[in-house]
Coordinates of C-alpha atoms in Angstrom, one line a residue:
M1 CA 121.6 35.1 63.8
G2 CA 120.1 36.2 60.6
P3 CA 120.8 39.6 59.0
I4 CA 117.3 40.9 59.9
N5 CA 117.6 40.0 63.5
I6 CA 121.1 41.6 63.5
L7 CA 119.6 44.8 62.1
H8 CA 116.9 44.8 64.7
L9 CA 119.6 44.3 67.5
V10 CA 121.4 47.3 65.9
S11 CA 118.3 49.4 65.9
F12 CA 117.6 48.6 69.6
L13 CA 121.1 49.5 70.8
D14 CA 121.2 52.7 68.6
L15 CA 118.0 54.1 70.3
L16 CA 119.2 52.8 73.6
A17 CA 122.3 54.7 73.3
V18 CA 120.5 57.9 72.2
G19 CA 118.0 57.5 74.9
L20 CA 120.7 57.6 77.5
T21 CA 121.7 61.1 76.7
Y22 CA 118.3 62.5 75.5
P23 CA 116.9 63.5 78.9
L24 CA 120.3 64.9 80.1
F25 CA 121.3 67.2 77.3
S26 CA 119.1 70.3 77.9
T27 CA 120.0 70.3 81.6
H28 CA 123.6 69.8 80.8
L29 CA 123.7 72.8 78.5
K30 CA 121.8 74.9 81.0
D31 CA 124.2 74.0 83.7
L32 CA 127.0 75.2 81.5
G33 CA 125.3 78.6 81.2
A34 CA 123.3 78.3 77.9
S35 CA 120.2 80.2 77.6
K36 CA 117.0 78.5 76.4
F37 CA 117.3 80.3 73.2
T38 CA 120.8 78.9 72.7
I39 CA 119.5 75.4 73.5
G40 CA 116.8 75.8 70.9
I41 CA 119.4 76.9 68.3
L42 CA 121.6 73.7 69.1
S43 CA 118.5 71.4 68.7
S44 CA 117.5 73.1 65.5
T45 CA 121.0 73.0 64.1
Y46 CA 121.2 69.3 64.7
A47 CA 117.9 68.7 63.0
G48 CA 118.9 70.9 60.0
I49 CA 122.3 69.1 59.6
Q50 CA 120.6 65.8 59.6
V51 CA 118.2 66.8 56.7
L52 CA 121.2 68.1 54.7
A53 CA 123.4 65.1 55.4
G54 CA 120.8 62.5 54.6
P55 CA 121.4 62.5 50.9
I56 CA 125.1 62.6 51.3
I57 CA 125.1 59.6 53.6
G58 CA 122.6 57.8 51.2
S59 CA 124.6 58.3 48.2
W60 CA 127.8 57.5 49.9
S61 CA 126.2 54.1 50.9
D62 CA 125.3 53.6 47.2
V63 CA 128.8 54.4 45.9
R64 CA 130.6 52.3 48.6
D65 CA 128.4 49.8 50.2
R66 CA 125.8 50.2 53.0
K67 CA 127.6 47.8 55.5
S68 CA 130.9 49.9 55.4
V69 CA 129.0 53.2 55.6
L70 CA 127.0 51.9 58.5
Q71 CA 130.2 50.9 60.3
I72 CA 132.0 54.1 59.6
T73 CA 129.1 56.2 60.8
V74 CA 128.8 54.0 63.9
I75 CA 132.5 54.3 64.9
L76 CA 132.4 58.1 64.2
C77 CA 129.2 58.3 66.6
A78 CA 131.2 56.3 69.2
I79 CA 134.1 58.8 69.1
L80 CA 131.8 61.9 69.2
Y81 CA 129.6 60.7 71.9
G82 CA 132.7 59.7 73.9
L83 CA 133.9 63.4 73.4
L84 CA 130.6 65.0 74.1
G85 CA 130.8 64.7 77.9
I86 CA 134.3 66.5 77.9
P87 CA 133.9 70.1 76.7
K88 CA 132.7 72.8 79.3
S89 CA 132.0 75.3 76.5
I90 CA 128.9 75.7 74.4
I91 CA 131.0 76.1 71.3
G92 CA 132.8 72.7 71.8
I93 CA 129.5 70.9 72.3
F94 CA 128.0 72.7 69.2
L95 CA 130.9 71.6 67.0
I96 CA 130.5 67.9 68.4
R97 CA 126.7 68.0 67.7
F98 CA 127.3 69.3 64.3
C99 CA 129.5 66.4 63.5
L100 CA 126.9 64.0 65.0
G101 CA 124.2 65.5 62.8
M102 CA 126.4 64.7 59.9
C103 CA 127.0 61.1 60.8
K104 CA 124.1 59.9 62.9
H105 CA 122.0 58.1 60.4
T106 CA 121.9 54.5 62.0
Q107 CA 118.2 54.1 61.7
T108 CA 118.1 55.3 57.9
L109 CA 121.0 52.9 56.9
T110 CA 119.5 49.9 58.8
K111 CA 116.1 50.5 57.0
A112 CA 118.0 50.7 53.7
I113 CA 120.0 47.4 54.4
I114 CA 116.6 45.7 55.3
T115 CA 115.2 46.9 51.8
D116 CA 118.2 45.3 50.2
V117 CA 118.1 41.9 51.8
I118 CA 114.4 41.0 51.9
T119 CA 111.4 40.9 49.4
P120 CA 109.0 43.8 49.1
K121 CA 106.2 41.7 50.7
E122 CA 108.4 41.3 54.0
R123 CA 109.4 44.8 54.2
S124 CA 106.4 46.4 56.0
A125 CA 106.6 43.6 58.9
A126 CA 110.4 44.0 59.1
F127 CA 110.2 47.8 59.4
G128 CA 107.5 47.4 62.1
K129 CA 109.7 45.1 64.1
S130 CA 112.7 47.3 63.6
T131 CA 110.6 50.3 64.9
A132 CA 109.3 48.3 67.9
W133 CA 112.8 47.3 68.9
G134 CA 114.1 50.9 68.6
N135 CA 111.1 52.1 70.6
L136 CA 112.1 49.5 73.3
G137 CA 115.7 51.0 73.4
F138 CA 114.3 54.5 73.9
I139 CA 112.1 53.1 76.9
I140 CA 115.1 51.7 78.6
G141 CA 117.6 54.3 77.7
P142 CA 116.1 57.3 79.6
L143 CA 115.7 55.1 82.8
I144 CA 119.4 54.1 82.8
G145 CA 120.5 57.7 81.7
G146 CA 118.4 59.5 84.4
Y147 CA 119.6 57.2 87.1
L148 CA 123.4 57.6 86.2
S149 CA 123.1 61.4 85.9
E150 CA 122.5 61.6 89.7
Y151 CA 126.2 60.9 90.2
P152 CA 128.9 63.4 90.1
N153 CA 130.1 63.9 86.5
G154 CA 127.0 61.8 85.6
F155 CA 126.7 63.3 82.0
M156 CA 130.2 62.4 81.1
Y157 CA 129.7 58.7 82.4
V158 CA 126.5 58.5 80.3
C159 CA 128.4 59.8 77.2
L160 CA 131.1 57.2 77.7
I161 CA 128.5 54.4 78.2
T162 CA 126.7 55.7 75.0
S163 CA 130.1 55.6 73.2
G164 CA 130.5 51.9 74.4
L165 CA 127.1 51.0 73.0
F166 CA 128.1 52.3 69.6
I167 CA 131.2 50.3 69.8
L168 CA 129.2 47.3 70.7
N169 CA 127.0 48.0 67.7
L170 CA 130.1 48.2 65.5
G171 CA 131.1 44.5 66.6
I172 CA 127.6 43.4 65.8
T173 CA 127.5 44.9 62.4
V174 CA 130.7 42.8 61.4
N175 CA 128.2 39.9 61.1
L176 CA 126.1 41.4 58.4
P177 CA 126.5 39.8 55.0
E178 CA 128.6 41.5 52.4
E179 CA 126.9 43.0 49.5
P180 CA 127.3 40.9 46.5
T181 CA 126.4 43.7 44.0
K182 CA 125.6 47.3 44.1
K183 CA 122.2 48.0 42.9
H184 CA 122.6 51.9 42.9
K185 CA 125.9 52.6 41.5
Y186 CA 127.2 56.2 40.8
D187 CA 130.4 57.0 39.1
S188 CA 131.7 59.1 42.0
L189 CA 130.4 60.2 45.5
L190 CA 130.0 63.8 44.1
T191 CA 127.8 62.5 41.3
G192 CA 125.8 60.4 44.0
I193 CA 125.3 63.5 46.2
K194 CA 124.1 65.6 43.3
T195 CA 121.8 62.9 42.2
E196 CA 120.3 62.3 45.7
F197 CA 119.7 66.1 46.2
K198 CA 118.1 66.4 42.7
K199 CA 116.0 63.4 43.6
S200 CA 115.0 65.1 47.0
L201 CA 114.1 68.4 45.2
R202 CA 112.2 66.5 42.4
E203 CA 110.2 64.6 44.9
L204 CA 109.0 68.1 46.3
I205 CA 108.5 69.6 42.9
E206 CA 106.5 66.7 41.5
V207 CA 104.1 66.5 44.3
D208 CA 100.5 67.7 43.3
W209 CA 100.4 70.2 46.2
K210 CA 96.9 71.3 45.2
A211 CA 95.7 67.7 45.8
H212 CA 97.6 67.1 48.9
W213 CA 98.2 70.4 50.7
V214 CA 95.8 69.5 53.5
S215 CA 97.7 66.2 54.3
F216 CA 100.9 67.9 54.3
L217 CA 99.6 70.9 56.4
L218 CA 98.3 68.5 59.0
R219 CA 101.5 66.5 59.1
F220 CA 103.4 69.9 59.4
L221 CA 101.1 71.1 62.3
F222 CA 101.5 67.8 64.0
G223 CA 105.4 68.1 63.7
L224 CA 105.3 71.7 65.2
C225 CA 103.2 70.5 68.2
S226 CA 105.4 67.6 69.0
S227 CA 108.7 69.4 68.5
A228 CA 107.6 72.5 70.5
Y229 CA 106.6 70.4 73.5
F230 CA 109.5 67.7 73.4
S231 CA 112.3 70.3 72.8
N232 CA 111.1 71.9 76.1
Q233 CA 109.9 68.8 78.2
V234 CA 113.0 68.2 80.2
L235 CA 113.4 71.9 81.5
Y236 CA 109.6 72.1 82.0
L237 CA 109.6 69.1 84.2
K238 CA 112.7 70.2 86.1
E239 CA 111.4 73.9 86.7
K240 CA 107.6 73.3 87.2
H241 CA 107.5 70.1 89.0
G242 CA 111.0 70.0 90.4
L243 CA 112.0 66.6 89.1
S244 CA 115.4 65.3 89.3
Q245 CA 117.2 63.9 86.3
K246 CA 116.4 60.4 87.2
H247 CA 112.7 61.0 87.5
I248 CA 112.7 62.9 84.3
G249 CA 114.2 59.8 82.7
Y250 CA 111.6 57.7 84.3
T251 CA 108.8 60.0 83.0
I252 CA 110.1 59.9 79.4
S253 CA 110.3 56.1 79.6
I254 CA 106.7 55.9 80.8
Y255 CA 105.6 58.0 77.9
S256 CA 107.5 55.8 75.5
S257 CA 105.9 52.8 76.9
I258 CA 102.4 54.1 76.6
G259 CA 103.1 54.9 72.9
M260 CA 104.4 51.4 72.2
I261 CA 101.3 49.7 73.8
V262 CA 99.1 52.1 71.8
A263 CA 100.9 51.2 68.6
L264 CA 100.2 47.5 69.3
Y265 CA 96.5 48.1 69.6
L266 CA 96.1 50.7 67.0
E267 CA 93.8 48.5 64.8
K268 CA 91.4 48.2 67.8
I269 CA 91.2 52.1 67.9
N270 CA 90.8 52.3 64.1
S271 CA 87.9 49.7 64.4
F272 CA 85.6 52.5 65.9
Y273 CA 86.1 54.5 62.8
K274 CA 85.0 52.0 60.1
N275 CA 82.8 54.4 58.4
D276 CA 85.3 57.3 58.3
R277 CA 86.8 56.4 54.8
T278 CA 88.9 59.6 54.7
G279 CA 90.2 59.8 58.2
Y280 CA 89.2 63.3 58.7
Q281 CA 86.7 62.6 61.6
Q282 CA 89.3 60.5 63.4
L283 CA 92.1 63.2 63.0
F284 CA 89.4 65.8 64.2
H285 CA 88.8 63.8 67.4
F286 CA 92.5 63.1 68.1
F287 CA 93.8 66.5 67.2
A288 CA 91.2 67.9 69.9
I289 CA 92.5 65.3 72.5
F290 CA 96.2 66.4 71.4
A291 CA 95.3 70.0 72.0
L292 CA 93.5 69.3 75.3
S293 CA 96.4 67.3 76.5
F294 CA 98.9 70.1 76.1
Y295 CA 96.6 72.5 77.7
F296 CA 96.0 70.3 80.8
I297 CA 99.6 69.6 81.0
Y298 CA 100.3 73.3 81.2
V299 CA 97.7 73.9 84.0
S300 CA 98.4 70.6 85.9
P301 CA 98.8 71.5 89.5
N302 CA 100.9 68.5 90.5
L303 CA 102.9 65.6 89.0
F304 CA 100.2 63.0 89.3
T305 CA 98.0 65.2 87.1
Y306 CA 100.6 65.7 84.6
M307 CA 101.3 61.9 84.4
L308 CA 97.6 61.3 83.8
C309 CA 97.8 63.8 80.9
L310 CA 100.5 61.8 79.3
I311 CA 98.1 59.0 78.6
P312 CA 95.9 60.9 76.1
L313 CA 99.0 62.7 74.6
A314 CA 100.6 59.5 73.8
I315 CA 97.5 58.0 72.4
S316 CA 96.7 60.9 70.2
S317 CA 100.3 61.3 69.1
I318 CA 100.4 57.8 67.7
V319 CA 97.0 57.9 66.1
I320 CA 97.7 61.3 64.3
R321 CA 101.2 60.1 63.2
V322 CA 99.8 57.0 61.5
I323 CA 96.4 58.3 60.3
S324 CA 97.6 61.5 58.7
M325 CA 100.2 59.4 56.7
D326 CA 97.5 56.9 55.7
L327 CA 95.4 59.9 54.6
L328 CA 98.2 61.0 52.3
M329 CA 98.6 57.4 50.8
K330 CA 94.9 57.1 50.3
E331 CA 94.6 60.4 48.4
S332 CA 97.6 59.2 46.1
N333 CA 95.6 56.3 44.7
G334 CA 98.7 54.4 44.4
V335 CA 100.5 57.1 42.4
K336 CA 104.0 58.4 43.3
R337 CA 103.7 57.0 46.9
G338 CA 107.6 57.1 47.1
S339 CA 107.6 60.8 46.2
L340 CA 104.9 61.7 48.7
S341 CA 106.5 59.7 51.4
G342 CA 109.9 61.6 50.8
A343 CA 108.1 64.9 50.7
S344 CA 106.3 64.0 53.9
N345 CA 109.6 63.3 55.6
S346 CA 110.9 66.7 54.5
I347 CA 107.9 68.5 55.8
M348 CA 108.4 66.9 59.2
S349 CA 112.0 67.7 59.1
I350 CA 111.3 71.3 58.5
A351 CA 108.9 71.3 61.4
R352 CA 111.6 69.7 63.7
F353 CA 114.1 72.4 62.6
V354 CA 111.6 75.4 62.9
S355 CA 110.0 74.6 66.1
P356 CA 112.8 74.3 68.7
L357 CA 114.3 77.6 67.2
F358 CA 111.1 79.6 67.8
S359 CA 110.2 77.9 71.1
G360 CA 113.8 78.7 72.3
I361 CA 113.0 82.4 71.6
M362 CA 109.5 82.2 73.1
V363 CA 110.7 80.4 76.4
D364 CA 113.2 83.3 77.3
F365 CA 110.1 85.7 77.1
F366 CA 107.2 83.6 78.4
G367 CA 109.0 80.8 80.5
Q368 CA 106.8 77.8 81.2
S369 CA 104.0 79.2 79.2
V370 CA 105.8 78.1 76.0
I371 CA 104.0 74.7 76.5
L372 CA 100.9 76.5 75.2
M373 CA 102.8 77.0 71.8
S374 CA 101.8 73.4 71.2
V375 CA 98.1 74.2 71.6
L376 CA 97.7 76.4 68.7
P377 CA 98.9 74.1 65.8
A378 CA 97.0 71.3 67.4
T379 CA 93.8 73.5 67.5
L380 CA 94.5 74.5 63.9
G381 CA 94.8 70.8 62.8
M382 CA 91.6 70.1 64.7
G383 CA 89.8 72.9 62.9
L384 CA 91.1 71.8 59.5
S385 CA 90.0 68.2 60.1
W386 CA 86.8 69.3 61.2
Y387 CA 86.2 71.5 58.1
F388 CA 87.1 68.8 55.6
N389 CA 85.1 66.1 57.4
L390 CA 82.0 68.4 57.2
K391 CA 82.8 69.2 53.6
R392 CA 83.0 65.4 52.9
K393 CA 79.6 64.8 54.5
I394 CA 78.0 67.6 52.5
H395 CA 79.3 66.3 49.3

């Protein structure tokens, strides 16, 4: 098996492992007595730690080598996920999640290794396949995790299986080739960390915010919508529709499957917008669908209606994610695309950090109505896209 196929397998097993625990975590915390605000804080903290730890792990892989760093982080994840099912206190789980946020960077490291071992022309296709394999893992994971959670101490068993998958991944990474040379060598880990943080800060400073603020704002609004909904999805399904953990896992898998199918046919969707050179018209339409999907999910009287609403939600989510990024790249005219991409990732990370925290506060006051929190940023995105599409037509 070649190195690229090994990396695709690692990506698949990584998100399969994560998908096992994802639909169970919020419910497990609630069973331990955590408030929805506390659950929101835990989600936000994990996202925030990942943002801060990213440059550290990246520079460490430059100083040492990517294969070794990948193996070390994978074995740490195996240990931490194995421990996650044991504590009966929120503080214990918080500490384990904090450590997981520091070392759970498998997807980032696999993409970095892909960049090292293939030519630039092949990267796009390799990244696409890696993402597809990862998505497949996230389709299967919730199915298995939801089923196993029905058993007594199900969460602990799921965590142990997750740990086992990381150990399996560790064995697979042994077959990756050794790095002959280090392309990005720093004198020390501390120097590497400083360099990476300066690079991240420079990416944000060097961005022409006046030229790109609309694209970044649309990306941020999309991130807010998605995070506000998905951070509350499990508890919403459990409380409003009375779903068991098993059926919640099935629901998440169905949504992921729809998203994967849409991604395969995205070019077909884009073909209806051949005259939309900027992408604003397409974003206007799909932000409108996004907002309406959240609203109809909130008012859905039964599970069947809810499942129907997932179809336009998945379609619009994929389209907005891709087209908003494409809009940003078009506006760059080929200049500083790397900086724009890095800044975009930072903007999305901020949204993933802020949204669960605020939705955690809101859900304690408004209950299931917190789903409507996703409607507002989606509506703002729709209005912004409409305005700039109209402005383009006038000019």
